[in-house]
């Protein structure tokens, strides 16, 4: 009899895990509280990030994932709007520049091709950038795609292999007997049982694991962004600030750490302000802040003043999960038959490799990677 | 001379055709939000002011339950397009 898996969460990881499981003959149900792509994955910019990965296993998986993501359009025979795109990490002061130099050294030793750029070189790589306030940058080739198309592709292809997708279905709690996970109880009271439960539930993971006595160190910030009207090709690379790593995602303070990217359709995505907050699916608490408006205005004026007349069409917020250690909570934890997959630093790039690894766990295969550093963070109380 | 084609456009801002919307519905999309994410209909300058009614009609006609078909997409700041320069607003709280 084929094994049965329940995947909770319809974001990047839930969708990819569900796809790889179904493809490998695991009977899979994906349960999502709202709709596929309606949480933090839907608010994501679609960058296939390589440069920002933490040295070690995270980077190793990122490099594996990067190879695989580039093959997905061919595998699915679908247009995901994938393009190769450079990534610029900008330093505005000496402290951030030393951080970039140090990071580049470490990551180069892992085989990543990172170039350090001075202002003149930066001007060549990103001609419309105003470099007055910039000290330097690090540059790395990565990719960009349409995240909604990616999630839809995983779901659509998964359904061909029998994947069931239950949207608008909230999980109330994880069911366990002793230290073994048995299934999930839905808000409706209905119970779903399976051989494995996989929580790809981002910012909600900590709460869902509480009743199991499992302490999961996933925190979250409320992140805010804008999308502009479409324009001619203007921005070549994904643009972000080194201060994101040196300052943002703090636990107490609100910070604006500007990043932007131009999509294949020509829209510019402008973010982000992060603020520690409570996870909420309600309307209140999901509105954008005045702080964010002012912060983004100031950053655009500084880096891309020619965009000041560009129209903003829409704003959004997400609950962006992270771990203080910068490494994810990923793998089989102390509760048997429960797999956690959340708190990844970059999502899109890791989707295929995470889906493959979860499938190997469920199938009982010997794992190619030792995930203990990712799972040890989550302990039973 | 204006060249016309026979396509029926549902979302003028993003140039999404009726066929594309119907395809998304066939793939299981049942709400304005999910159709927007799949096709871009409603992502443009008017933020769905014109196409949302047309899409709702198509959803109902294709037999999607009213609860899903009539669910509105969230209206969000800034409601009408505004230039980046006008974000220079201070103060606390939300927009």
Coordinates of C-alpha atoms in Angstrom, one line a residue:
Chain A
X1 CA 0.0 0.0 0.0
X2 CA 1.3 3.4 -0.8
X3 CA 2.3 5.8 2.0
X4 CA 0.1 8.7 2.8
X5 CA 1.3 12.3 3.6
X6 CA -0.4 15.4 4.7
X7 CA 1.3 18.7 3.8
X8 CA 0.1 21.8 5.7
X9 CA 0.7 25.1 4.0
X10 CA 0.2 26.2 0.4
X11 CA 3.3 28.4 0.0
X12 CA 6.5 27.8 -2.0
X13 CA 7.6 24.8 0.2
X14 CA 4.2 23.2 0.7
X15 CA 3.5 23.3 -3.0
X16 CA 7.0 21.9 -4.0
X17 CA 6.9 19.2 -1.3
X18 CA 3.4 18.2 -2.3
X19 CA 4.5 18.0 -5.9
X20 CA 7.6 15.8 -5.3
X21 CA 5.7 13.5 -2.9
X22 CA 2.8 13.0 -5.4
X23 CA 5.3 12.4 -8.2
X24 CA 7.0 9.7 -6.1
X25 CA 3.7 7.8 -5.6
X26 CA 3.0 9.1 -2.1
X27 CA -0.7 9.7 -1.6
X28 CA -0.6 13.4 -0.7
X29 CA -3.1 16.0 0.5
X30 CA -2.1 19.6 0.7
X31 CA -4.1 21.6 3.2
X32 CA -4.0 25.4 3.0
X33 CA -5.9 27.8 5.4
X34 CA -6.6 30.4 2.7
X35 CA -5.6 29.9 -0.9
X36 CA -2.3 28.7 -2.5
X37 CA 0.1 31.6 -2.5
X38 CA -1.9 33.8 -0.2
X39 CA 0.7 34.0 2.7
X40 CA 4.2 35.2 2.7
X41 CA 5.1 33.3 -0.5
X42 CA 2.5 35.4 -2.3
X43 CA 4.1 38.6 -1.0
X44 CA 7.6 37.4 -2.1
X45 CA 9.5 39.1 -4.9
X46 CA 10.3 35.9 -6.9
X47 CA 14.1 36.2 -6.6
X48 CA 16.0 33.0 -6.9
X49 CA 18.6 34.1 -4.4
X50 CA 22.0 32.6 -4.0
X51 CA 24.2 35.3 -2.5
X52 CA 22.4 35.7 0.8
X53 CA 22.6 32.1 1.9
X54 CA 24.3 31.2 5.1
X55 CA 27.7 29.4 4.6
X56 CA 27.4 25.7 5.4
X57 CA 24.6 23.3 4.6
X58 CA 22.2 26.2 3.7
X59 CA 24.6 27.3 1.0
X60 CA 25.2 23.8 -0.2
X61 CA 21.5 23.2 -0.6
X62 CA 21.1 26.6 -2.2
X63 CA 23.6 25.8 -4.9
X64 CA 21.9 22.4 -5.5
X65 CA 18.6 24.1 -5.6
X66 CA 19.8 26.8 -8.0
X67 CA 20.8 24.2 -10.6
X68 CA 17.4 22.5 -10.2
X69 CA 15.3 25.7 -10.4
X70 CA 16.9 26.5 -13.8
X71 CA 15.6 23.2 -15.1
X72 CA 12.0 23.6 -13.9
X73 CA 10.6 25.3 -17.0
X74 CA 11.9 22.4 -19.1
X75 CA 10.6 19.8 -16.6
X76 CA 7.1 21.3 -16.5
X77 CA 7.1 22.6 -20.1
X78 CA 5.7 25.8 -18.7
X79 CA 6.7 29.5 -18.8
X80 CA 7.7 30.6 -15.2
X81 CA 9.2 33.9 -16.4
X82 CA 12.6 32.6 -15.3
X83 CA 15.5 34.8 -16.2
X84 CA 19.1 35.0 -15.0
X85 CA 19.5 38.1 -13.0
X86 CA 22.3 39.6 -11.0
X87 CA 22.0 40.4 -7.4
X88 CA 23.5 43.6 -5.9
X89 CA 24.1 43.9 -2.2
X90 CA 24.8 47.5 -1.5
X91 CA 27.0 48.9 1.3
X92 CA 26.4 52.5 2.4
X93 CA 29.2 52.7 4.9
X94 CA 32.5 51.1 6.0
X95 CA 30.9 48.7 8.4
X96 CA 28.6 47.2 5.8
X97 CA 31.4 47.1 3.2
X98 CA 33.6 45.1 5.6
X99 CA 30.7 42.8 6.1
X100 CA 30.3 42.3 2.4
X101 CA 34.1 41.7 1.9
X102 CA 34.1 39.2 4.7
X103 CA 31.0 37.4 3.4
X104 CA 32.4 37.3 -0.1
X105 CA 35.6 35.7 1.1
X106 CA 33.7 32.9 2.9
X107 CA 31.2 32.3 0.1
X108 CA 33.9 32.3 -2.6
X109 CA 35.6 29.5 -0.7
X110 CA 32.3 27.6 -1.1
X111 CA 32.6 28.0 -4.9
X112 CA 30.2 31.0 -5.3
X113 CA 31.3 33.6 -7.8
X114 CA 30.9 36.9 -6.0
X115 CA 32.5 40.1 -7.3
X116 CA 33.1 43.2 -5.1
X117 CA 32.3 46.4 -7.0
X118 CA 33.4 50.0 -6.4
X119 CA 31.1 52.9 -7.4
X120 CA 32.4 53.1 -11.0
X121 CA 31.9 49.4 -11.6
X122 CA 28.5 49.6 -10.0
X123 CA 27.5 52.3 -12.4
X124 CA 28.3 50.0 -15.3
X125 CA 26.3 47.1 -13.8
X126 CA 23.3 49.2 -12.9
X127 CA 23.4 52.4 -15.0
X128 CA 20.2 54.1 -13.6
X129 CA 21.4 53.8 -10.0
X130 CA 22.4 57.0 -8.2
X131 CA 25.6 56.0 -6.4
X132 CA 26.3 59.2 -4.4
X133 CA 25.6 57.6 -1.0
X134 CA 27.1 54.2 -1.9
X135 CA 30.4 52.8 -0.7
X136 CA 30.4 49.6 -2.8
X137 CA 28.6 46.4 -3.5
X138 CA 28.9 42.7 -3.9
X139 CA 27.5 41.2 -7.1
X140 CA 26.5 37.6 -7.8
X141 CA 24.6 36.0 -10.7
X142 CA 21.3 34.5 -9.6
X143 CA 17.8 34.3 -11.1
X144 CA 14.2 35.6 -11.0
X145 CA 10.9 34.1 -11.8
X146 CA 7.1 34.6 -11.2
X147 CA 6.4 33.0 -7.9
X148 CA 2.7 32.6 -8.5
X149 CA 3.5 30.7 -11.7
X150 CA 5.9 28.5 -9.8
X151 CA 3.4 27.6 -7.1
X152 CA 0.7 27.0 -9.7
X153 CA 3.1 24.8 -11.7
X154 CA 3.9 22.6 -8.7
X155 CA 0.2 22.3 -7.9
X156 CA -1.0 21.7 -11.5
X157 CA 1.7 19.1 -12.1
X158 CA 1.2 17.5 -8.7
X159 CA -2.5 17.0 -9.5
X160 CA -1.5 15.0 -12.5
X161 CA 0.1 12.6 -10.1
X162 CA -3.0 12.5 -7.9
X163 CA -2.2 15.3 -5.5
X164 CA -5.3 16.6 -3.6
X165 CA -5.4 20.3 -2.7
X166 CA -7.8 21.4 0.0
X167 CA -7.9 25.2 0.1
X168 CA -9.8 27.2 2.7
X169 CA -9.1 24.4 5.2
X170 CA -7.5 25.4 8.5
X171 CA -5.6 23.0 10.6
X172 CA -6.5 23.4 14.3
X173 CA -3.8 21.1 15.6
X174 CA -1.4 18.3 15.0
X175 CA -2.5 14.9 16.3
X176 CA 0.1 12.9 18.1
X177 CA 0.0 9.7 20.2
X178 CA 3.0 9.7 22.5
X179 CA 5.9 11.0 20.5
X180 CA 4.5 9.9 17.2
X181 CA 2.5 12.2 14.8
X182 CA -0.6 10.6 13.4
X183 CA -2.3 13.4 11.5
X184 CA -4.0 16.7 11.8
X185 CA -7.3 18.0 13.2
X186 CA -9.1 20.6 11.0
X187 CA -11.0 23.6 12.3
X188 CA -14.1 21.8 11.1
X189 CA -13.4 19.0 13.6
X190 CA -12.6 16.5 10.8
X191 CA -9.4 14.5 11.4
X192 CA -7.0 13.5 8.7
X193 CA -4.6 10.7 9.3
X194 CA -1.4 9.9 7.4
X195 CA 2.0 8.3 7.7
X196 CA 3.7 11.7 7.7
X197 CA 2.7 15.2 8.5
X198 CA 4.8 18.0 6.9
X199 CA 4.4 21.5 8.3
X200 CA 5.4 24.1 5.7
X201 CA 3.6 26.7 7.7
X202 CA 6.1 29.6 7.9
X203 CA 5.2 32.1 10.6
X204 CA 2.4 29.8 11.9
X205 CA 4.8 26.8 12.6
X206 CA 5.7 27.8 16.2
X207 CA 2.1 28.0 17.3
X208 CA 1.1 24.7 15.6
X209 CA 3.9 22.9 17.3
X210 CA 3.1 24.2 20.8
X211 CA 0.5 21.6 21.7
X212 CA 3.0 18.9 20.9
X213 CA 5.4 20.4 23.5
X214 CA 7.8 21.1 20.6
X215 CA 9.6 24.4 20.9
X216 CA 10.2 25.7 17.3
X217 CA 12.5 28.8 17.2
X218 CA 10.7 30.5 14.2
X219 CA 10.0 34.2 14.6
X220 CA 8.5 36.5 12.2
X221 CA 8.3 40.1 11.1
X222 CA 5.5 42.0 9.3
X223 CA 7.1 42.9 6.0
X224 CA 5.7 45.6 3.7
X225 CA 6.0 46.3 0.0
X226 CA 4.7 48.2 -3.0
X227 CA 4.2 47.5 -6.7
X228 CA 4.5 50.2 -9.3
X229 CA 3.0 50.5 -12.8
X230 CA 4.9 48.9 -15.6
X231 CA 7.8 50.7 -17.4
X232 CA 10.5 49.9 -19.9
X233 CA 13.5 47.9 -18.7
X234 CA 15.0 50.2 -16.0
X235 CA 16.5 48.0 -13.3
X236 CA 18.8 45.2 -14.4
X237 CA 19.6 43.5 -11.1
X238 CA 17.9 42.6 -7.9
X239 CA 18.9 45.5 -5.6
X240 CA 19.2 45.2 -1.9
X241 CA 21.1 46.6 1.0
X242 CA 23.7 45.0 3.2
X243 CA 22.1 46.7 6.1
X244 CA 19.3 44.1 5.8
X245 CA 21.8 41.6 7.3
X246 CA 23.5 44.0 9.7
X247 CA 20.3 45.6 11.0
X248 CA 16.9 44.4 9.8
X249 CA 14.9 41.5 11.2
X250 CA 15.7 42.7 14.7
X251 CA 13.3 41.5 17.3
X252 CA 12.2 44.9 18.7
X253 CA 12.6 47.6 16.1
X254 CA 11.0 48.6 12.9
X255 CA 13.5 48.9 10.1
X256 CA 13.2 49.8 6.4
X257 CA 15.8 48.0 4.4
X258 CA 15.2 48.9 0.8
X259 CA 15.2 46.3 -1.9
X260 CA 13.7 46.3 -5.4
X261 CA 13.4 44.3 -8.5
X262 CA 11.8 44.8 -11.9
X263 CA 9.6 41.9 -13.0
X264 CA 9.4 40.5 -16.5
X265 CA 6.1 42.4 -17.0
X266 CA 7.9 45.7 -16.2
X267 CA 6.5 46.4 -12.7
X268 CA 8.9 47.5 -10.0
X269 CA 8.5 45.8 -6.6
X270 CA 9.6 48.1 -3.8
X271 CA 10.2 46.8 -0.3
X272 CA 10.7 46.3 2.6
X273 CA 9.9 47.5 6.0
X274 CA 10.0 44.9 8.7
X275 CA 8.3 45.2 12.0
X276 CA 8.0 42.5 14.8
X277 CA 4.3 41.8 15.1
X278 CA 1.6 39.2 15.8
X279 CA 0.6 36.8 13.2
X280 CA -2.9 37.6 12.1
X281 CA -5.1 36.7 9.2
X282 CA -7.5 39.5 10.0
X283 CA -7.7 42.8 8.1
X284 CA -6.4 44.8 11.1
X285 CA -2.7 44.5 11.4
X286 CA -2.3 43.7 7.7
X287 CA -2.4 47.3 6.5
X288 CA 0.7 49.2 5.4
X289 CA 2.3 51.7 7.7
X290 CA 3.0 55.4 7.3
X291 CA 6.6 54.5 8.4
X292 CA 6.9 52.3 5.3
X293 CA 5.6 55.0 3.0
X294 CA 8.1 57.5 4.2
X295 CA 10.9 55.0 4.3
X296 CA 10.4 53.8 0.7
X297 CA 10.1 57.4 -0.5
X298 CA 13.4 58.3 1.1
X299 CA 15.2 55.3 -0.3
X300 CA 13.8 55.8 -3.8
X301 CA 14.9 59.4 -3.7
X302 CA 18.4 58.4 -2.6
X303 CA 19.0 55.5 -5.0
X304 CA 16.6 56.0 -8.0
X305 CA 15.4 59.6 -8.0
X306 CA 14.2 59.3 -11.6
X307 CA 11.5 57.0 -10.3
X308 CA 9.9 59.5 -8.0
X309 CA 7.1 60.2 -10.5
X310 CA 6.4 56.5 -11.1
X311 CA 2.9 55.4 -9.9
X312 CA 2.4 53.0 -7.1
X313 CA -0.5 50.7 -7.8
X314 CA -0.8 48.6 -4.7
X315 CA 0.7 47.8 -1.3
X316 CA 0.8 44.6 0.7
X317 CA 2.1 43.1 3.9
X318 CA 3.2 39.6 4.8
X319 CA 4.3 37.7 7.9
X320 CA 7.8 36.8 7.0
X321 CA 9.3 33.9 9.0
X322 CA 12.9 33.8 10.1
X323 CA 15.2 32.2 12.6
X324 CA 17.6 34.1 14.8
X325 CA 20.3 31.6 13.8
X326 CA 19.6 32.2 10.0
X327 CA 19.4 28.5 9.4
X328 CA 16.0 26.9 8.7
X329 CA 14.0 24.4 10.8
X330 CA 14.0 21.6 8.4
X331 CA 13.7 17.8 8.7
X332 CA 12.3 15.1 10.9
X333 CA 12.1 16.4 14.5
X334 CA 11.8 14.7 17.9
X335 CA 8.1 13.9 17.3
X336 CA 8.2 10.9 14.9
X337 CA 6.7 11.2 11.5
X338 CA 6.5 14.9 11.7
X339 CA 8.6 16.9 9.3
X340 CA 9.1 20.7 9.6
X341 CA 10.1 22.9 6.7
X342 CA 10.0 26.5 7.6
X343 CA 12.2 29.5 8.5
X344 CA 14.3 29.3 5.3
X345 CA 16.2 32.5 4.5
X346 CA 15.5 32.3 0.8
X347 CA 12.6 30.4 -0.5
X348 CA 12.3 30.0 -4.3
X349 CA 15.8 28.7 -4.8
X350 CA 15.4 25.9 -2.3
X351 CA 11.9 24.7 -3.4
X352 CA 13.0 21.7 -5.5
X353 CA 15.8 20.4 -3.2
X354 CA 13.6 20.7 -0.1
X355 CA 10.8 18.8 -2.0
X356 CA 13.2 16.1 -2.9
X357 CA 14.6 15.7 0.6
X358 CA 11.2 15.5 2.2
X359 CA 10.3 12.8 -0.3
X360 CA 13.4 10.8 0.6
X361 CA 12.5 11.0 4.3
X362 CA 8.9 9.9 3.7
X363 CA 10.1 7.0 1.4
X364 CA 12.6 6.0 4.1
X365 CA 15.6 6.5 1.8
X366 CA 19.1 7.2 3.2
X367 CA 19.5 11.0 3.1
X368 CA 22.3 12.6 1.2
X369 CA 22.5 15.4 3.7
X370 CA 22.8 15.5 7.5
X371 CA 20.0 17.7 8.6
X372 CA 20.7 17.5 12.3
X373 CA 21.8 21.1 12.6
X374 CA 18.4 22.1 11.1
X375 CA 16.4 19.9 13.4
X376 CA 18.3 20.2 16.6
X377 CA 17.0 23.7 17.0
X378 CA 13.5 22.4 17.7
X379 CA 13.4 20.4 21.0
X380 CA 10.6 18.9 23.1
X381 CA 10.1 20.9 26.2
Chain B
X1 CA -5.3 51.6 -39.4
X2 CA -6.4 50.0 -36.2
X3 CA -5.8 46.3 -36.3
X4 CA -8.4 44.4 -34.5
X5 CA -8.2 40.8 -33.4
X6 CA -11.0 38.5 -32.4
X7 CA -9.9 38.1 -28.8
X8 CA -12.3 39.2 -26.0
X9 CA -10.4 41.1 -23.3
X10 CA -11.6 40.8 -19.7
X11 CA -8.9 42.9 -18.1
X12 CA -7.9 45.9 -20.2
X13 CA -5.0 47.0 -18.0
X14 CA -3.1 43.7 -18.2
X15 CA -4.6 42.5 -21.5
X16 CA -6.0 39.3 -20.1
X17 CA -8.5 37.5 -22.4
X18 CA -11.7 35.7 -21.6
X19 CA -10.1 32.5 -22.7
X20 CA -7.2 32.9 -20.2
X21 CA -9.7 33.5 -17.4
X22 CA -11.8 30.5 -18.4
X23 CA -8.6 28.4 -18.5
X24 CA -7.8 29.4 -14.9
X25 CA -11.3 28.5 -13.8
X26 CA -10.9 25.1 -15.5
X27 CA -7.7 24.6 -13.6
X28 CA -9.6 25.0 -10.3
X29 CA -9.4 28.7 -9.5
X30 CA -12.6 29.8 -7.9
X31 CA -12.0 33.4 -6.6
X32 CA -11.0 36.8 -8.0
X33 CA -7.8 36.6 -5.9
X34 CA -6.7 33.2 -7.3
X35 CA -7.6 34.2 -10.8
X36 CA -5.6 37.4 -10.4
X37 CA -2.5 35.5 -9.2
X38 CA -2.8 33.0 -12.1
X39 CA -3.5 35.4 -14.9
X40 CA -2.7 39.0 -13.7
X41 CA -6.3 40.1 -14.3
X42 CA -6.8 42.9 -11.8
X43 CA -3.2 43.6 -11.2
X44 CA -3.1 46.7 -13.4
X45 CA -3.7 50.4 -13.1
X46 CA -7.4 50.1 -12.2
X47 CA -6.9 47.3 -9.7
X48 CA -9.8 45.2 -11.0
X49 CA -12.5 48.0 -11.1
X50 CA -13.6 46.9 -14.6
X51 CA -12.7 43.2 -14.8
X52 CA -13.8 42.0 -11.3
X53 CA -17.5 42.1 -12.3
X54 CA -16.8 40.4 -15.6
X55 CA -14.8 37.7 -13.9
X56 CA -17.4 37.2 -11.2
X57 CA -20.0 36.7 -14.0
X58 CA -17.7 34.1 -15.6
X59 CA -17.2 32.3 -12.3
X60 CA -20.9 32.1 -11.6
X61 CA -21.6 31.0 -15.2
X62 CA -19.0 28.2 -14.9
X63 CA -20.8 26.9 -11.8
X64 CA -18.4 28.1 -9.1
X65 CA -20.3 28.3 -5.7
X66 CA -21.5 31.8 -4.8
X67 CA -19.4 31.9 -1.6
X68 CA -16.2 31.7 -3.6
X69 CA -17.4 33.5 -6.8
X70 CA -18.6 36.5 -4.9
X71 CA -15.6 36.9 -2.6
X72 CA -14.1 40.3 -3.2
X73 CA -10.4 41.0 -3.5
X74 CA -9.0 43.3 -0.9
X75 CA -8.9 46.9 -1.8
X76 CA -5.5 48.2 -0.6
X77 CA -3.6 51.4 -0.3
X78 CA -3.3 53.6 -2.4
X79 CA -6.7 52.8 -4.1
X80 CA -5.8 55.0 -7.1
X81 CA -2.3 55.2 -8.6
X82 CA -0.2 57.8 -6.8
X83 CA 3.5 58.7 -7.6
X84 CA 6.2 57.6 -5.3
X85 CA 6.9 61.2 -4.4
X86 CA 3.5 61.5 -2.7
X87 CA 4.6 58.8 -0.2
X88 CA 6.4 61.5 1.7
X89 CA 3.9 61.4 4.5
X90 CA 5.0 61.4 8.1
X91 CA 3.2 60.3 11.2
X92 CA 2.4 57.0 12.8
X93 CA -0.2 54.4 12.2
X94 CA -1.4 52.7 9.0
X95 CA -2.5 53.9 5.6

